């Protein structure tokens, strides 16, 4: 009986069994213990108590029997509902198969549509991300350009301020040098006047040298006319005066060093003369 009846589902083919033989048939199966004959789910038609045997129709019965002697394995699949077969009607398996295919196709179509919707959404998000990146890149380039222009303007202002300070310092220095030269000239003239009054008239040679000196000083001391000059010309004039001032300072330094050397030579010669006289 165990080999004939599979586990889980029992297919019983009952034909020409009487009411007493039916319990005896299932008595050897431990899965039916405790069940009464009406609970065997065997549908009987036209039961006649006067007949010894019963003509039964061929029935297909599905029983799900739980075997308590063995542990029931855990099922990870969702529970499936067995469709009910209507009684007395003809089952159209083609229609069921067609409906199942239609359901599968509808689910597949829904999955495809959901996939394309998600794909379109992802593409839109990607396009929006690319646009944001390009916008940020353009904003960053614009900020860098503005910063570069500001830095260029700042450097230009610093250079202009530096040039203005240099010109101002050169002008002040020229004014101071002019004042010093004027004071030196006045002192020279006063000294010459005092010397002339004390010593009287000098020789023609000394007068000639004095006149030559005055002439040289007059040639060197030229009036500074810069009122009508433009800014560029004023800058050139300032540079020219600066170079001339540097030349005068160099000549003055050379003359002072030469004077020191001559004084040293004179003192050395005087010492030698004194030693020779002794």
PDB file of C-alpha atoms in Angstrom, residues 91-278:
ATOM      1  CA  UNK A  91     -12.619  21.458 -17.140  1.00  0.00           C
ATOM      2  CA  UNK A  92     -11.087  23.377 -20.030  1.00  0.00           C
ATOM      3  CA  UNK A  93      -7.346  22.990 -19.538  1.00  0.00           C
ATOM      4  CA  UNK A  94      -6.619  24.939 -22.707  1.00  0.00           C
ATOM      5  CA  UNK A  95      -8.488  27.896 -21.308  1.00  0.00           C
ATOM      6  CA  UNK A  96      -6.612  27.604 -18.006  1.00  0.00           C
ATOM      7  CA  UNK A  97      -3.290  27.385 -19.854  1.00  0.00           C
ATOM      8  CA  UNK A  98      -4.216  30.348 -22.024  1.00  0.00           C
ATOM      9  CA  UNK A  99      -5.178  32.421 -18.996  1.00  0.00           C
ATOM     10  CA  UNK A 100      -1.930  31.459 -17.284  1.00  0.00           C
ATOM     11  CA  UNK A 101       0.083  32.524 -20.355  1.00  0.00           C
ATOM     12  CA  UNK A 102      -1.877  35.758 -20.540  1.00  0.00           C
ATOM     13  CA  UNK A 103      -1.135  36.412 -16.884  1.00  0.00           C
ATOM     14  CA  UNK A 104       2.568  35.673 -17.406  1.00  0.00           C
ATOM     15  CA  UNK A 105       2.642  37.933 -20.446  1.00  0.00           C
ATOM     16  CA  UNK A 106       0.898  40.721 -18.565  1.00  0.00           C
ATOM     17  CA  UNK A 107       3.378  40.415 -15.684  1.00  0.00           C
ATOM     18  CA  UNK A 108       6.296  40.382 -18.123  1.00  0.00           C
ATOM     19  CA  UNK A 109       4.888  43.423 -19.910  1.00  0.00           C
ATOM     20  CA  UNK A 110       4.514  45.196 -16.568  1.00  0.00           C
ATOM     21  CA  UNK A 111       8.134  44.369 -15.689  1.00  0.00           C
ATOM     22  CA  UNK A 112       9.329  45.618 -19.078  1.00  0.00           C
ATOM     23  CA  UNK A 113       7.365  48.854 -18.712  1.00  0.00           C
ATOM     24  CA  UNK A 114       8.689  49.340 -15.178  1.00  0.00           C
ATOM     25  CA  UNK A 115      12.224  48.717 -16.474  1.00  0.00           C
ATOM     26  CA  UNK A 116      11.877  51.325 -19.224  1.00  0.00           C
ATOM     27  CA  UNK A 117      10.309  53.802 -16.798  1.00  0.00           C
ATOM     28  CA  UNK A 118      13.213  53.321 -14.380  1.00  0.00           C
ATOM     29  CA  UNK A 119      15.695  53.560 -17.254  1.00  0.00           C
ATOM     30  CA  UNK A 120      14.141  56.814 -18.438  1.00  0.00           C
ATOM     31  CA  UNK A 121      14.251  58.146 -14.894  1.00  0.00           C
ATOM     32  CA  UNK A 122      17.923  57.174 -14.564  1.00  0.00           C
ATOM     33  CA  UNK A 123      18.740  58.848 -17.890  1.00  0.00           C
ATOM     34  CA  UNK A 124      16.975  62.033 -16.786  1.00  0.00           C
ATOM     35  CA  UNK A 125      18.889  62.008 -13.503  1.00  0.00           C
ATOM     36  CA  UNK A 126      22.152  61.462 -15.393  1.00  0.00           C
ATOM     37  CA  UNK A 127      21.397  64.360 -17.755  1.00  0.00           C
ATOM     38  CA  UNK A 128      20.520  66.579 -14.786  1.00  0.00           C
ATOM     39  CA  UNK A 129      23.774  65.583 -13.069  1.00  0.00           C
ATOM     40  CA  UNK A 130      25.812  66.381 -16.199  1.00  0.00           C
ATOM     41  CA  UNK A 131      24.066  69.745 -16.492  1.00  0.00           C
ATOM     42  CA  UNK A 132      24.822  70.554 -12.857  1.00  0.00           C
ATOM     43  CA  UNK A 133      28.472  69.606 -13.344  1.00  0.00           C
ATOM     44  CA  UNK A 134      28.753  71.802 -16.452  1.00  0.00           C
ATOM     45  CA  UNK A 135      27.041  74.677 -14.650  1.00  0.00           C
ATOM     46  CA  UNK A 136      29.396  74.411 -11.683  1.00  0.00           C
ATOM     47  CA  UNK A 137      32.381  74.212 -14.018  1.00  0.00           C
ATOM     48  CA  UNK A 138      31.241  77.364 -15.839  1.00  0.00           C
ATOM     49  CA  UNK A 139      30.663  79.169 -12.535  1.00  0.00           C
ATOM     50  CA  UNK A 140      34.117  78.131 -11.312  1.00  0.00           C
ATOM     51  CA  UNK A 141      35.728  79.370 -14.551  1.00  0.00           C
ATOM     52  CA  UNK A 142      33.879  82.684 -14.232  1.00  0.00           C
ATOM     53  CA  UNK A 143      35.014  83.064 -10.625  1.00  0.00           C
ATOM     54  CA  UNK A 144      38.613  82.341 -11.608  1.00  0.00           C
ATOM     55  CA  UNK A 145      38.400  84.895 -14.421  1.00  0.00           C
ATOM     56  CA  UNK A 146      37.025  87.544 -12.053  1.00  0.00           C
ATOM     57  CA  UNK A 147      39.738  86.774  -9.503  1.00  0.00           C
ATOM     58  CA  UNK A 148      42.425  87.012 -12.182  1.00  0.00           C
ATOM     59  CA  UNK A 149      41.099  90.409 -13.308  1.00  0.00           C
ATOM     60  CA  UNK A 150      40.972  91.649  -9.721  1.00  0.00           C
ATOM     61  CA  UNK A 151      44.521  90.440  -9.106  1.00  0.00           C
ATOM     62  CA  UNK A 152      45.689  92.136 -12.311  1.00  0.00           C
ATOM     63  CA  UNK A 153      44.057  95.408 -11.285  1.00  0.00           C
ATOM     64  CA  UNK A 154      45.615  95.142  -7.824  1.00  0.00           C
ATOM     65  CA  UNK A 155      49.081  94.559  -9.285  1.00  0.00           C
ATOM     66  CA  UNK A 156      48.587  97.541 -11.619  1.00  0.00           C
ATOM     67  CA  UNK A 157      47.585  99.749  -8.677  1.00  0.00           C
ATOM     68  CA  UNK A 158      50.597  98.598  -6.673  1.00  0.00           C
ATOM     69  CA  UNK A 159      52.945  99.283  -9.599  1.00  0.00           C
ATOM     70  CA  UNK A 160      51.417 102.713 -10.149  1.00  0.00           C
ATOM     71  CA  UNK A 161      51.669 103.540  -6.454  1.00  0.00           C
ATOM     72  CA  UNK A 162      55.280 102.395  -6.373  1.00  0.00           C
ATOM     73  CA  UNK A 163      56.161 104.486  -9.428  1.00  0.00           C
ATOM     74  CA  UNK A 164      54.427 107.507  -7.916  1.00  0.00           C
ATOM     75  CA  UNK A 165      56.373 107.133  -4.682  1.00  0.00           C
ATOM     76  CA  UNK A 166      59.646 106.807  -6.581  1.00  0.00           C
ATOM     77  CA  UNK A 167      58.885 109.945  -8.590  1.00  0.00           C
ATOM     78  CA  UNK A 168      57.939 111.799  -5.424  1.00  0.00           C
ATOM     79  CA  UNK A 169      61.154 110.743  -3.726  1.00  0.00           C
ATOM     80  CA  UNK A 170      63.197 111.711  -6.788  1.00  0.00           C
ATOM     81  CA  UNK A 171      61.500 115.114  -6.908  1.00  0.00           C
ATOM     82  CA  UNK A 172      62.135 115.726  -3.226  1.00  0.00           C
ATOM     83  CA  UNK A 173      65.742 114.704  -3.614  1.00  0.00           C
ATOM     84  CA  UNK A 174      66.169 117.001  -6.607  1.00  0.00           C
ATOM     85  CA  UNK A 175      64.648 119.863  -4.656  1.00  0.00           C
ATOM     86  CA  UNK A 176      66.983 119.225  -1.743  1.00  0.00           C
ATOM     87  CA  UNK A 177      69.985 119.025  -4.056  1.00  0.00           C
ATOM     88  CA  UNK A 178      68.932 122.240  -5.760  1.00  0.00           C
ATOM     89  CA  UNK A 179      68.608 123.960  -2.399  1.00  0.00           C
ATOM     90  CA  UNK A 180      72.009 122.662  -1.345  1.00  0.00           C
ATOM     91  CA  UNK A 181      73.570 123.820  -4.598  1.00  0.00           C
ATOM     92  CA  UNK A 182      71.951 127.221  -4.262  1.00  0.00           C
ATOM     93  CA  UNK A 183      73.175 127.560  -0.697  1.00  0.00           C
ATOM     94  CA  UNK A 184      76.638 126.417  -1.758  1.00  0.00           C
ATOM     95  CA  UNK A 185      76.652 128.946  -4.588  1.00  0.00           C
ATOM     96  CA  UNK A 186      75.603 131.734  -2.244  1.00  0.00           C
ATOM     97  CA  UNK A 187      78.257 130.735   0.243  1.00  0.00           C
ATOM     98  CA  UNK A 188      80.827 130.619  -2.528  1.00  0.00           C
ATOM     99  CA  UNK A 189      79.823 134.028  -3.756  1.00  0.00           C
ATOM    100  CA  UNK A 190      79.906 135.436  -0.235  1.00  0.00           C
ATOM    101  CA  UNK A 191      83.263 133.837   0.402  1.00  0.00           C
ATOM    102  CA  UNK A 192      84.594 135.193  -2.844  1.00  0.00           C
ATOM    103  CA  UNK A 193      83.302 138.646  -1.934  1.00  0.00           C
ATOM    104  CA  UNK A 194      84.959 138.499   1.478  1.00  0.00           C
ATOM    105  CA  UNK A 195      88.190 137.303  -0.027  1.00  0.00           C
ATOM    106  CA  UNK A 196      88.105 140.094  -2.559  1.00  0.00           C
ATOM    107  CA  UNK A 197      87.535 142.658   0.158  1.00  0.00           C
ATOM    108  CA  UNK A 198      90.321 141.239   2.325  1.00  0.00           C
ATOM    109  CA  UNK A 199      92.948 140.462  -0.257  1.00  0.00           C
ATOM    110  CA  UNK A 200      92.005 143.128  -2.720  1.00  0.00           C
ATOM    111  CA  UNK A 201      91.964 142.531  -6.336  1.00  0.00           C
ATOM    112  CA  UNK A 202      93.504 139.369  -7.604  1.00  0.00           C
ATOM    113  CA  UNK A 203      95.417 138.923 -10.765  1.00  0.00           C
ATOM    114  CA  UNK A 204      93.911 138.589 -14.173  1.00  0.00           C
ATOM    115  CA  UNK A 205      94.621 134.920 -14.103  1.00  0.00           C
ATOM    116  CA  UNK A 206      92.599 134.333 -10.969  1.00  0.00           C
ATOM    117  CA  UNK A 207      89.767 136.469 -12.309  1.00  0.00           C
ATOM    118  CA  UNK A 208      89.804 134.479 -15.474  1.00  0.00           C
ATOM    119  CA  UNK A 209      89.577 131.226 -13.493  1.00  0.00           C
ATOM    120  CA  UNK A 210      86.773 132.644 -11.357  1.00  0.00           C
ATOM    121  CA  UNK A 211      84.844 133.727 -14.396  1.00  0.00           C
ATOM    122  CA  UNK A 212      85.406 130.354 -15.951  1.00  0.00           C
ATOM    123  CA  UNK A 213      84.112 128.714 -12.801  1.00  0.00           C
ATOM    124  CA  UNK A 214      81.029 130.904 -12.761  1.00  0.00           C
ATOM    125  CA  UNK A 215      80.429 130.160 -16.397  1.00  0.00           C
ATOM    126  CA  UNK A 216      80.685 126.440 -15.766  1.00  0.00           C
ATOM    127  CA  UNK A 217      78.307 126.734 -12.818  1.00  0.00           C
ATOM    128  CA  UNK A 218      75.900 128.796 -14.906  1.00  0.00           C
ATOM    129  CA  UNK A 219      75.967 126.159 -17.638  1.00  0.00           C
ATOM    130  CA  UNK A 220      75.365 123.406 -15.156  1.00  0.00           C
ATOM    131  CA  UNK A 221      72.673 125.251 -13.280  1.00  0.00           C
ATOM    132  CA  UNK A 222      69.899 125.399 -15.836  1.00  0.00           C
ATOM    133  CA  UNK A 223      66.329 126.456 -15.088  1.00  0.00           C
ATOM    134  CA  UNK A 224      63.876 123.574 -14.742  1.00  0.00           C
ATOM    135  CA  UNK A 225      60.870 124.290 -16.980  1.00  0.00           C
ATOM    136  CA  UNK A 226      58.429 121.397 -16.675  1.00  0.00           C
ATOM    137  CA  UNK A 227      55.110 123.207 -16.442  1.00  0.00           C
ATOM    138  CA  UNK A 228      54.281 122.712 -20.117  1.00  0.00           C
ATOM    139  CA  UNK A 229      55.459 119.088 -20.276  1.00  0.00           C
ATOM    140  CA  UNK A 230      53.165 116.055 -20.366  1.00  0.00           C
ATOM    141  CA  UNK A 231      53.251 113.257 -17.836  1.00  0.00           C
ATOM    142  CA  UNK A 232      55.483 111.016 -19.951  1.00  0.00           C
ATOM    143  CA  UNK A 233      57.883 113.888 -20.601  1.00  0.00           C
ATOM    144  CA  UNK A 234      57.959 114.722 -16.903  1.00  0.00           C
ATOM    145  CA  UNK A 235      58.869 111.111 -16.147  1.00  0.00           C
ATOM    146  CA  UNK A 236      61.644 111.217 -18.743  1.00  0.00           C
ATOM    147  CA  UNK A 237      62.879 114.523 -17.320  1.00  0.00           C
ATOM    148  CA  UNK A 238      62.877 113.068 -13.802  1.00  0.00           C
ATOM    149  CA  UNK A 239      64.865 110.050 -14.973  1.00  0.00           C
ATOM    150  CA  UNK A 240      67.290 112.342 -16.788  1.00  0.00           C
ATOM    151  CA  UNK A 241      67.777 114.498 -13.681  1.00  0.00           C
ATOM    152  CA  UNK A 242      68.194 111.379 -11.598  1.00  0.00           C
ATOM    153  CA  UNK A 243      70.947 110.099 -13.879  1.00  0.00           C
ATOM    154  CA  UNK A 244      72.600 113.532 -13.872  1.00  0.00           C
ATOM    155  CA  UNK A 245      72.424 113.614 -10.063  1.00  0.00           C
ATOM    156  CA  UNK A 246      74.020 110.196  -9.844  1.00  0.00           C
ATOM    157  CA  UNK A 247      76.803 111.411 -12.169  1.00  0.00           C
ATOM    158  CA  UNK A 248      77.406 114.473  -9.989  1.00  0.00           C
ATOM    159  CA  UNK A 249      77.494 112.359  -6.857  1.00  0.00           C
ATOM    160  CA  UNK A 250      80.030 110.038  -8.486  1.00  0.00           C
ATOM    161  CA  UNK A 251      82.193 112.999  -9.565  1.00  0.00           C
ATOM    162  CA  UNK A 252      81.906 114.507  -6.095  1.00  0.00           C
ATOM    163  CA  UNK A 253      83.018 111.240  -4.529  1.00  0.00           C
ATOM    164  CA  UNK A 254      85.961 110.966  -6.927  1.00  0.00           C
ATOM    165  CA  UNK A 255      87.023 114.561  -6.229  1.00  0.00           C
ATOM    166  CA  UNK A 256      86.775 114.075  -2.469  1.00  0.00           C
ATOM    167  CA  UNK A 257      88.878 110.928  -2.683  1.00  0.00           C
ATOM    168  CA  UNK A 258      91.410 112.725  -4.868  1.00  0.00           C
ATOM    169  CA  UNK A 259      91.524 115.617  -2.368  1.00  0.00           C
ATOM    170  CA  UNK A 260      92.138 113.213   0.487  1.00  0.00           C
ATOM    171  CA  UNK A 261      94.932 111.557  -1.468  1.00  0.00           C
ATOM    172  CA  UNK A 262      96.548 114.883  -2.289  1.00  0.00           C
ATOM    173  CA  UNK A 263      96.376 116.010   1.340  1.00  0.00           C
ATOM    174  CA  UNK A 264      97.991 112.752   2.383  1.00  0.00           C
ATOM    175  CA  UNK A 265     100.746 113.198  -0.181  1.00  0.00           C
ATOM    176  CA  UNK A 266     101.338 116.804   0.952  1.00  0.00           C
ATOM    177  CA  UNK A 267     101.582 115.774   4.600  1.00  0.00           C
ATOM    178  CA  UNK A 268     103.953 112.960   3.692  1.00  0.00           C
ATOM    179  CA  UNK A 269     106.173 115.320   1.709  1.00  0.00           C
ATOM    180  CA  UNK A 270     106.212 117.848   4.549  1.00  0.00           C
ATOM    181  CA  UNK A 271     107.331 115.141   6.961  1.00  0.00           C
ATOM    182  CA  UNK A 272     110.094 114.104   4.600  1.00  0.00           C
ATOM    183  CA  UNK A 273     111.260 117.705   4.193  1.00  0.00           C
ATOM    184  CA  UNK A 274     111.359 118.168   7.938  1.00  0.00           C
ATOM    185  CA  UNK A 275     113.335 114.961   8.366  1.00  0.00           C
ATOM    186  CA  UNK A 276     115.743 116.017   5.646  1.00  0.00           C
ATOM    187  CA  UNK A 277     116.309 119.417   7.261  1.00  0.00           C
ATOM    188  CA  UNK A 278     117.265 117.793  10.541  1.00  0.00           C
TER     189      UNK A 278
END
